Short mmCIF file of C-alpha atoms and ligand atoms in Angstrom, two decimals:
data_model
loop_
_atom_site.label_atom_id
_atom_site.label_comp_id
_atom_site.label_asym_id
_atom_site.label_seq_id
_atom_site.Cartn_x
_atom_site.Cartn_y
_atom_site.Cartn_z
CA MET A 160 115.38 -112.26 20.11
CA THR A 161 114.52 -110.24 16.99
CA GLU A 162 117.08 -107.67 16.05
CA ARG A 163 115.70 -104.09 16.17
CA LEU A 164 116.37 -101.71 13.30
CA PRO A 165 117.19 -98.01 13.54
CA CYS A 166 114.44 -95.58 12.36
CA ARG A 167 115.16 -94.18 8.89
CA SER A 168 114.65 -90.54 9.73
CA GLU A 169 117.76 -88.51 10.17
CA GLY A 170 118.48 -87.67 13.76
CA CYS A 171 115.95 -90.13 15.20
CA ILE A 172 117.46 -92.54 17.68
CA ALA A 173 114.45 -94.85 17.98
CA THR A 174 114.74 -98.49 17.02
CA ILE A 175 111.87 -100.56 15.64
CA LEU A 176 110.89 -104.14 15.04
CA PRO A 177 111.31 -105.47 11.48
CA ALA A 178 107.53 -106.04 11.32
CA THR A 179 106.96 -102.32 12.07
CA ALA A 180 109.59 -101.36 9.51
CA ALA A 181 107.77 -103.40 6.87
CA LYS A 182 104.54 -101.54 7.61
CA THR A 183 105.95 -98.02 7.88
CA GLY A 184 108.68 -98.15 5.25
CA GLY A 185 111.39 -98.13 7.92
CA TYR A 186 110.15 -95.32 10.18
CA CYS A 187 109.24 -95.41 13.87
CA MET A 188 105.59 -94.67 14.60
CA PRO A 189 106.07 -91.05 15.85
CA CYS A 190 108.16 -90.24 12.74
CA LYS A 191 105.62 -91.93 10.48
CA GLN A 192 102.79 -89.91 12.05
CA GLU A 193 104.76 -86.69 11.69
CA ILE A 194 105.36 -87.44 7.99
CA GLU A 195 101.66 -88.04 7.47
CA ARG A 196 100.73 -84.87 9.34
CA LYS A 197 103.05 -82.84 7.11
CA GLU A 198 101.64 -84.48 4.01
CA ARG A 199 98.12 -83.60 5.08
CA GLN A 200 99.18 -80.04 5.80
CA ARG A 201 100.80 -79.75 2.36
CA TYR A 202 97.70 -81.16 0.72
CA ILE A 203 95.48 -78.65 2.50
CA GLU A 204 97.74 -75.76 1.61
CA GLN A 205 97.85 -76.78 -2.06
CA ASN A 206 94.17 -77.50 -2.38
CA ARG A 207 92.55 -75.06 0.01
CA ARG A 208 90.17 -72.70 -1.68
CA ASP A 209 89.80 -69.14 -0.54
CA ILE A 210 86.18 -68.16 -0.50
CA ASN A 211 84.87 -64.64 -0.41
CA LEU A 212 81.32 -64.85 0.83
CA TYR A 213 80.98 -61.10 0.25
CA GLU A 214 82.00 -61.15 -3.42
CA GLY A 215 79.84 -58.72 -5.38
CA ILE A 216 77.64 -57.90 -2.39
CA THR A 217 77.06 -54.19 -1.85
CA ASP A 218 73.92 -54.16 0.30
CA PRO A 219 75.06 -53.82 3.94
CA ILE A 220 72.00 -55.82 5.05
CA GLU A 221 73.20 -58.80 3.00
CA VAL A 222 76.70 -58.32 4.45
CA LEU A 223 75.32 -58.41 7.99
CA LYS A 224 73.19 -61.45 7.26
CA ILE A 225 76.34 -63.32 6.24
CA MET A 226 78.17 -62.05 9.30
CA HIS A 227 75.45 -63.34 11.62
CA ALA A 228 75.12 -66.72 9.90
CA PRO A 229 77.18 -69.59 11.34
CA LEU A 230 80.27 -70.44 9.25
CA LYS A 231 80.83 -73.97 8.09
CA ARG A 232 84.22 -74.94 9.53
CA ASP A 233 86.21 -76.74 6.88
CA PRO A 234 90.03 -76.98 6.76
CA MET A 235 89.79 -76.94 2.95
CA ILE A 236 88.13 -73.53 2.96
CA GLY A 237 89.80 -70.23 3.82
CA TYR A 238 87.24 -67.47 4.36
CA ILE A 239 88.28 -64.02 3.23
CA PRO A 240 87.18 -61.53 5.92
CA TYR A 241 85.04 -58.53 5.02
CA PRO A 242 87.09 -55.30 4.95
CA LEU A 243 84.95 -53.72 7.69
CA LYS A 244 84.22 -55.05 11.15
CA ARG A 245 80.66 -55.91 12.09
CA GLU A 246 80.31 -52.89 14.38
CA GLU A 247 81.52 -50.63 11.57
CA VAL A 248 78.89 -51.97 9.19
CA TYR A 249 76.20 -51.45 11.84
CA SER A 250 77.38 -47.93 12.64
CA ALA A 251 77.15 -46.93 8.97
CA LEU A 252 73.58 -48.17 8.38
CA SER A 253 71.03 -45.61 7.22
CA PRO A 254 67.81 -45.34 9.27
CA GLY A 255 65.98 -47.32 6.58
CA GLU A 256 68.61 -50.05 6.65
CA ALA A 257 68.50 -50.24 10.44
CA GLU A 258 64.73 -50.69 10.16
CA ARG A 259 65.27 -53.58 7.71
CA MET A 260 67.65 -55.25 10.18
CA LEU A 261 64.99 -54.90 12.84
CA THR A 262 62.50 -56.75 10.64
CA ILE A 263 65.05 -59.49 10.00
CA ALA A 264 65.64 -59.87 13.73
CA LEU A 265 61.91 -60.23 14.42
CA ASP A 266 61.56 -62.79 11.60
CA LEU A 267 64.34 -64.80 13.23
CA LEU A 268 62.46 -64.65 16.51
CA GLU A 269 59.41 -66.16 14.78
CA THR A 270 61.54 -69.04 13.50
CA GLY A 271 62.86 -69.66 17.01
CA ASP A 272 66.38 -68.25 16.56
CA GLU A 273 66.28 -66.11 19.67
CA ASP A 274 70.09 -65.80 19.96
CA THR A 275 70.67 -64.22 16.56
CA CYS A 276 67.60 -62.02 17.02
CA GLN A 277 68.99 -60.77 20.30
CA GLU A 278 72.46 -60.21 18.80
CA ILE A 279 71.02 -58.09 15.97
CA LEU A 280 68.79 -56.05 18.28
CA VAL A 281 71.59 -55.36 20.76
CA SER A 282 73.86 -54.30 17.89
CA LEU A 283 71.19 -51.86 16.68
CA VAL A 284 70.97 -50.30 20.15
CA CYS A 285 74.72 -50.17 20.76
CA TYR A 286 75.93 -49.00 17.35
CA GLN A 287 72.92 -47.01 16.15
CA ASN A 288 71.19 -46.12 19.42
CA LYS A 289 68.10 -47.27 17.58
CA SER A 290 64.91 -47.23 19.63
CA LEU A 291 63.39 -50.71 19.74
CA GLU A 292 60.13 -49.33 21.11
CA SER A 293 58.12 -50.65 18.15
CA CYS A 294 59.26 -54.25 18.65
CA ILE A 295 59.01 -54.48 22.44
CA PRO A 296 55.42 -55.85 22.37
CA THR A 297 56.65 -58.67 20.10
CA LEU A 298 59.60 -59.40 22.38
CA MET A 299 57.24 -59.58 25.35
CA GLU A 300 54.86 -61.90 23.48
CA HIS A 301 57.78 -64.26 23.02
CA GLY A 302 58.86 -63.97 26.63
CA VAL A 303 62.12 -62.22 25.73
CA TYR A 304 63.06 -59.86 28.58
CA TYR A 305 66.80 -60.01 28.28
CA PRO A 306 69.12 -58.18 27.95
CA GLY A 307 67.58 -55.17 29.65
CA ILE A 308 69.16 -52.70 27.23
CA LEU A 309 66.63 -53.79 24.58
CA PHE A 310 63.93 -52.07 26.67
CA LYS A 311 65.75 -48.77 27.03
CA ASP A 312 63.26 -46.77 24.95
CA ALA A 313 60.08 -48.61 25.84
CA SER A 314 56.80 -46.70 25.52
CA ALA A 315 54.75 -45.82 28.61
CA ARG A 316 52.38 -48.62 27.67
CA SER A 317 55.08 -51.31 27.52
CA ARG A 318 56.53 -49.95 30.75
CA ASP A 319 53.19 -50.30 32.52
CA GLU A 320 52.83 -53.86 31.25
CA LEU A 321 56.29 -54.71 32.56
CA LEU A 322 55.43 -53.12 35.89
CA GLN A 323 52.31 -55.24 36.13
CA GLN A 324 54.17 -58.36 35.20
CA VAL A 325 56.96 -57.86 37.70
CA GLU A 326 54.40 -58.16 40.49
CA GLN A 327 53.30 -61.65 39.40
CA ASP A 328 56.02 -63.26 37.31
CA SER A 329 58.56 -64.58 39.80
CA ASP A 330 60.37 -66.67 37.14
CA ASN A 331 61.26 -63.61 35.07
CA ARG A 332 61.39 -61.06 37.88
CA ASN A 333 65.15 -60.61 37.76
CA HIS A 334 65.13 -59.89 34.01
CA LEU A 335 62.02 -57.74 34.30
CA LEU A 336 63.67 -55.55 36.93
CA LEU A 337 66.74 -55.18 34.73
CA ALA A 338 64.52 -54.12 31.82
CA LEU A 339 62.72 -51.60 34.07
CA ALA A 340 66.04 -50.22 35.29
CA TRP A 341 67.02 -49.57 31.68
CA ILE A 342 63.78 -47.68 31.04
CA GLY A 343 64.37 -45.47 34.07
CA ASP A 344 61.76 -42.80 33.20
CA ASP A 345 60.05 -40.54 35.78
CA GLN A 346 57.30 -43.04 36.48
CA LEU A 347 59.90 -45.73 37.20
CA VAL A 348 62.03 -43.54 39.37
CA HIS A 349 58.88 -42.92 41.37
CA GLN A 350 58.13 -46.65 41.52
CA PHE A 351 61.66 -47.51 42.65
CA GLN A 352 61.32 -44.89 45.36
CA GLU A 353 58.08 -46.47 46.55
CA TRP A 354 59.72 -49.89 46.63
CA ARG A 355 62.51 -48.41 48.67
CA SER A 356 60.17 -46.98 51.31
CA VAL A 357 57.76 -49.94 51.33
CA PRO A 358 59.52 -53.06 50.01
CA PRO A 359 57.13 -55.30 48.01
CA SER A 360 56.46 -58.79 49.36
CA TRP A 361 58.58 -60.38 46.60
CA ALA A 362 61.63 -58.25 47.46
CA LYS A 363 62.87 -60.86 49.94
CA GLU A 364 63.34 -63.33 47.05
CA LEU A 365 65.92 -61.02 45.45
CA TYR A 366 69.63 -60.78 46.25
CA VAL A 367 69.48 -56.99 46.36
CA PRO A 368 66.63 -54.53 47.03
CA PRO A 369 64.60 -53.74 43.88
CA GLU A 370 65.84 -50.14 43.68
CA ALA A 371 69.46 -51.40 43.51
CA TYR A 372 68.70 -52.64 39.98
CA ALA A 373 68.94 -49.01 38.86
CA HIS A 374 72.72 -49.41 38.66
CA GLU A 375 72.31 -51.75 35.70
CA GLY A 376 70.59 -48.92 33.87
CA GLY A 377 73.40 -46.52 34.80
CA TRP A 378 71.63 -44.47 37.50
CA GLU A 379 70.54 -44.58 41.11
CA LEU A 380 67.93 -43.17 43.43
CA ALA A 381 69.35 -40.20 45.29
CA GLU A 382 68.53 -39.67 48.96
CA ASN A 383 65.68 -37.31 48.01
CA GLY A 384 64.23 -39.82 45.53
CA SER A 385 65.45 -38.13 42.35
CA LYS A 386 67.42 -39.86 39.60
CA ARG A 387 71.22 -39.55 39.67
CA ARG A 388 72.89 -40.52 36.42
CA LEU A 389 76.15 -42.41 36.84
CA PHE A 390 77.71 -42.10 33.39
CA PHE A 391 78.22 -39.53 30.65
CA ASN A 392 76.48 -39.60 27.27
CA ASP A 393 79.62 -38.33 25.56
CA SER A 394 81.96 -41.16 24.70
CA TYR A 395 85.32 -41.31 22.94
CA ALA A 396 87.01 -44.58 22.08
CA ILE A 397 90.61 -45.08 23.15
CA GLU A 398 92.27 -46.43 20.06
CA LYS A 399 95.68 -47.43 18.72
CA LYS A 400 97.59 -44.63 17.05
CA VAL A 401 98.08 -45.20 13.35
CA ARG A 402 101.00 -43.84 11.40
CA SER A 403 99.01 -41.00 9.83
CA ASP A 404 98.31 -39.66 13.33
CA ALA A 405 101.96 -38.61 13.42
CA ALA A 406 100.93 -35.77 11.09
CA HIS A 407 99.03 -34.03 13.87
CA THR A 408 101.30 -34.83 16.78
CA ALA A 409 102.05 -31.11 16.89
CA GLU A 410 98.77 -30.76 18.73
CA PRO A 411 99.01 -32.06 22.28
CA GLU A 412 96.88 -35.13 22.93
CA PRO A 413 93.99 -34.53 25.36
CA ALA A 414 94.62 -37.86 27.06
CA GLN A 415 97.54 -40.16 27.79
CA PHE A 416 97.37 -43.64 29.14
CA LEU A 417 99.26 -46.10 31.36
CA LYS A 418 102.07 -43.90 32.55
CA GLU A 419 104.23 -45.19 35.35
CA ASN A 420 103.92 -43.16 38.52
CA SER A 421 106.78 -42.30 40.88
CA ALA A 422 104.77 -43.25 43.99
CA SER A 423 104.52 -46.89 45.06
CA CYS A 424 101.62 -48.95 46.25
CA PRO A 425 101.55 -49.11 50.06
CA TRP A 426 100.20 -52.66 49.85
CA CYS A 427 102.37 -54.49 47.31
CA GLY A 428 105.23 -52.02 46.87
CA SER A 429 105.18 -51.89 43.07
CA SER A 430 104.91 -48.50 41.43
CA LEU A 431 101.49 -47.04 40.83
CA THR A 432 100.19 -46.55 37.31
CA THR A 433 98.37 -43.52 35.90
CA LEU A 434 95.64 -45.26 33.93
CA ALA A 435 94.47 -42.01 32.36
CA ASP A 436 96.03 -38.57 32.38
CA LEU A 437 93.32 -36.22 31.12
CA ASP A 438 93.55 -32.63 29.95
CA ILE A 439 90.14 -31.61 31.29
CA SER A 440 90.34 -28.16 29.69
CA HIS A 441 90.47 -29.74 26.21
CA PRO A 442 87.22 -29.28 24.22
CA LYS A 443 86.80 -33.05 23.85
CA LEU A 444 86.85 -33.58 27.61
CA ARG A 445 84.74 -30.60 28.63
CA PHE A 446 81.76 -32.92 28.99
CA LEU A 447 83.27 -34.04 32.30
CA GLY A 448 82.28 -30.60 33.60
CA LEU A 449 85.45 -30.10 35.66
CA SER A 450 87.15 -26.76 36.07
CA GLY A 451 90.90 -27.14 36.12
CA GLU A 452 93.60 -28.46 33.82
CA ARG A 453 94.30 -32.04 34.63
CA LEU A 454 92.69 -35.12 36.10
CA ARG A 455 94.91 -38.11 36.76
CA VAL A 456 93.36 -41.48 37.51
CA CYS A 457 95.98 -43.62 39.23
CA THR A 458 95.84 -47.08 40.67
CA CYS A 459 97.90 -50.14 41.49
CA VAL A 460 97.22 -52.48 38.57
CA ASN A 461 98.03 -55.48 40.77
CA CYS A 462 95.99 -54.66 43.85
CA SER A 463 92.97 -53.19 42.09
CA CYS A 464 92.22 -56.71 40.84
CA TYR A 465 91.31 -57.51 44.47
CA GLU A 466 89.92 -54.30 45.90
CA THR A 467 88.51 -50.95 44.81
CA ILE A 468 91.31 -48.39 45.04
CA TYR A 469 90.57 -44.77 45.92
CA MET A 470 92.84 -41.82 45.24
CA ASP A 471 92.46 -38.26 46.46
CA VAL A 472 92.78 -35.94 43.50
CA ASP A 473 92.42 -32.34 42.50
CA PHE A 474 91.84 -30.92 39.02
CA HIS A 475 95.43 -29.75 38.65
CA GLY A 476 97.03 -33.20 38.40
CA LYS A 477 97.30 -34.31 42.01
CA SER A 478 96.60 -37.98 42.71
CA GLU A 479 97.42 -39.47 46.12
CA TRP A 480 96.70 -42.82 47.72
CA SER A 481 93.60 -42.33 49.86
CA PRO A 482 93.79 -43.14 53.58
CA ALA A 483 90.28 -44.60 53.11
CA ASN A 484 91.69 -47.61 51.20
CA ILE A 485 91.25 -50.81 53.19
CA GLU A 486 93.78 -53.53 52.51
CA PRO A 487 91.99 -56.78 51.69
CA GLU A 488 92.78 -59.88 53.72
CA TYR A 489 93.78 -61.78 50.63
CA LEU A 490 96.42 -60.07 48.52
CA PRO A 491 98.99 -62.16 46.71
CA LYS A 492 102.45 -60.60 46.72
CA PRO A 493 103.39 -59.82 43.13
CA ASP A 494 106.18 -61.95 41.75
CA SER A 495 108.87 -59.41 40.81
CA GLU A 496 109.70 -61.41 37.67
CA GLU A 497 106.05 -61.32 36.72
CA ASP A 498 105.79 -57.63 37.40
CA ASP A 499 106.10 -56.91 33.73
CA ARG A 500 105.59 -53.27 32.87
CA SER A 501 105.33 -53.76 29.10
CA TYR A 502 101.83 -52.26 29.24
CA ALA A 503 103.40 -48.86 29.83
CA ALA A 504 104.84 -49.06 26.31
CA ALA A 505 101.44 -50.14 24.98
CA GLY A 506 99.92 -47.10 26.67
CA GLN A 507 102.08 -44.79 24.60
CA SER A 508 100.50 -46.09 21.44
CA LEU A 509 96.98 -45.24 22.60
CA ARG A 510 95.04 -42.06 21.94
CA LEU A 511 91.57 -40.64 22.24
CA ALA A 512 89.55 -41.01 19.02
CA ASP A 513 88.92 -37.86 17.01
CA HIS A 514 85.15 -38.24 16.97
CA PRO A 515 82.68 -39.22 19.67
CA ARG A 516 80.69 -42.41 19.36
CA ASN A 517 77.31 -43.61 20.61
CA SER A 518 77.08 -43.63 24.43
CA TYR A 519 76.07 -47.30 24.43
CA TYR A 520 78.63 -48.47 21.85
CA ALA A 521 80.39 -50.67 24.38
CA ALA A 522 77.40 -51.38 26.62
CA TYR A 523 77.09 -55.03 25.72
CA TRP A 524 80.44 -56.58 26.38
CA THR A 525 79.97 -59.91 24.59
CA LEU A 526 79.44 -58.26 21.19
CA GLY A 527 83.19 -58.43 20.89
CA PRO A 528 84.94 -55.20 19.90
CA ALA A 529 87.64 -53.66 22.11
CA VAL A 530 85.93 -51.33 24.55
CA SER A 531 88.50 -48.89 25.97
CA GLN A 532 86.89 -45.46 26.20
CA ILE A 533 86.52 -42.22 28.10
CA GLY A 534 82.88 -41.45 28.98
CA GLY A 535 79.94 -43.50 27.74
CA TYR A 536 78.15 -46.40 29.36
CA PRO A 537 80.49 -49.00 30.92
CA SER A 538 81.03 -52.53 29.55
CA TRP A 539 80.26 -54.58 32.62
CA ILE A 540 81.73 -58.07 32.44
CA GLN A 541 79.98 -58.97 35.68
CA ASP A 542 77.22 -57.06 37.50
CA ALA A 543 77.25 -53.25 37.42
CA VAL A 544 79.33 -51.87 40.34
CA TYR A 545 79.54 -48.14 40.92
CA PRO A 546 81.77 -47.78 43.99
CA SER A 547 80.57 -45.63 46.88
CA CYS A 548 82.66 -42.52 47.31
CA SER A 549 85.12 -42.92 50.18
CA CYS A 550 84.13 -39.47 51.37
CA CYS A 551 80.39 -38.84 50.80
CA SER A 552 79.26 -42.49 50.26
CA GLN A 553 77.26 -41.63 47.14
CA SER A 554 77.81 -43.83 44.09
CA MET A 555 80.66 -42.51 41.95
CA THR A 556 80.28 -41.58 38.27
CA PHE A 557 81.86 -43.76 35.61
CA ILE A 558 84.41 -41.80 33.56
CA GLY A 559 86.19 -44.41 31.47
CA GLN A 560 87.64 -47.88 31.10
CA LEU A 561 90.71 -49.67 29.76
CA ASP A 562 90.24 -53.05 28.10
CA TRP A 563 93.34 -55.14 28.81
CA GLU A 564 92.76 -57.12 25.62
CA GLN A 565 93.86 -54.01 23.78
CA ILE A 566 96.94 -53.63 25.95
CA GLU A 567 98.63 -57.01 26.25
CA GLU A 568 98.73 -59.91 23.83
CA TYR A 569 97.02 -62.36 26.13
CA GLY A 570 95.52 -59.70 28.37
CA GLU A 571 91.94 -59.83 29.56
CA GLY A 572 89.63 -57.96 31.86
CA ILE A 573 88.69 -54.30 32.16
CA TYR A 574 89.83 -51.54 34.55
CA TYR A 575 86.94 -49.18 35.29
CA MET A 576 87.50 -45.57 36.41
CA PHE A 577 85.14 -43.48 38.55
CA LEU A 578 85.02 -39.97 39.96
CA CYS A 579 83.22 -38.11 42.72
CA ALA A 580 83.80 -34.56 41.50
CA ASP A 581 82.41 -32.96 44.67
CA CYS A 582 84.79 -34.81 46.99
CA GLN A 583 87.65 -34.97 44.45
CA VAL A 584 88.09 -38.71 44.75
CA THR A 585 88.72 -41.27 41.99
CA ALA A 586 88.20 -45.02 42.24
CA THR A 587 89.26 -47.94 40.06
CA LEU A 588 88.09 -51.47 39.98
CA PHE A 589 88.66 -54.48 37.75
CA GLN A 590 86.43 -57.19 36.37
CA GLN A 591 87.11 -60.25 34.28
CA THR A 592 85.25 -63.37 33.27
ZN1 LIG B 878 111.88 -92.06 14.18
ZN1 LIG B 879 99.63 -52.80 44.92
ZN1 LIG B 880 81.97 -38.01 47.28
#
């Protein structure tokens, strides 16, 4: 029997055959591979070049072109990021520059790059609220009907064409109805009302009645056939406090987030959380149109992942578990070790931004930025869901959302907050991918 030799690396207890030792210089295979891995790493670190693709570029259009272009992945190249995020570059474009981006997007469509075209157009709507009315005929020529938000400002002519097409084009009907819901002008409200009273023959092919698509555009048909808006145009980001904010801490913040509540959840027993504690008399939050001092939106962060949770509130800070809540059949008991309340600390570092932003800033979730906000159009991860009020059954108005990615290191999903001001009821629900 051949005598085995000990591996040369310090601390390794493996033994190897002399033939292996001759090949590896006396190391066992795992040690040899580790040595090679480290050597490769060292080589990359010593020889990697940092590349600044934005060097010397001042035109924001050129910056955005680079941002939209696919990056060549190469371990030998370290890309230096641009000092501004993509959404910041978009937000700062002048009207002329936004128009140039629009032309670039349409050129990309001609070359068949529909994805990048769509990404640019959605960014122009979300960060600039730019009307895409002028390019809608081109989109339709190319059979692009998605996402619906692109059609938000369609002209009456484009609208009528879409209305004609929805009658015949069963392949695209779902996307066409979404586009129509985003247009949501008087003519459409009327059309949705007609579809509600006399459902079209194609309605049975849909999962929901045609008028239910209105939710995707942020509104619904009221009982009397008028349009009820379900979100506010005013929108303030919820952002991380930076050190310089300490300078104006003398002024009370109009909103606080993720405060632990003394009441416990009747379903799982853990303490409730105040997602948002809003000073509704503050000038920034007057858009909510509530008379009083304080609106608290509470929920159980565990249970609201499984069921919409209603709370009875008033505008002086009351928030009580609603008797209308119906415990779902499936509700995992929270593991007390897992019941980590570190998000409460994260909540203390959040504040309402000083300046409002575009209502649709966060409307297209996959664009990427963190989307916590009060007001504005919601960032639906799945389909739009405006809960029915537990008291009057009308759809509740969206008042804000917390993006868990901003709260916990590996957090994901969004908590959405709703209000029926007439009945003084809040609701929260959660979506994730
Ligand atoms: Zn070894
Ligand atoms: Zn609970
Ligand atoms: Zn109500």
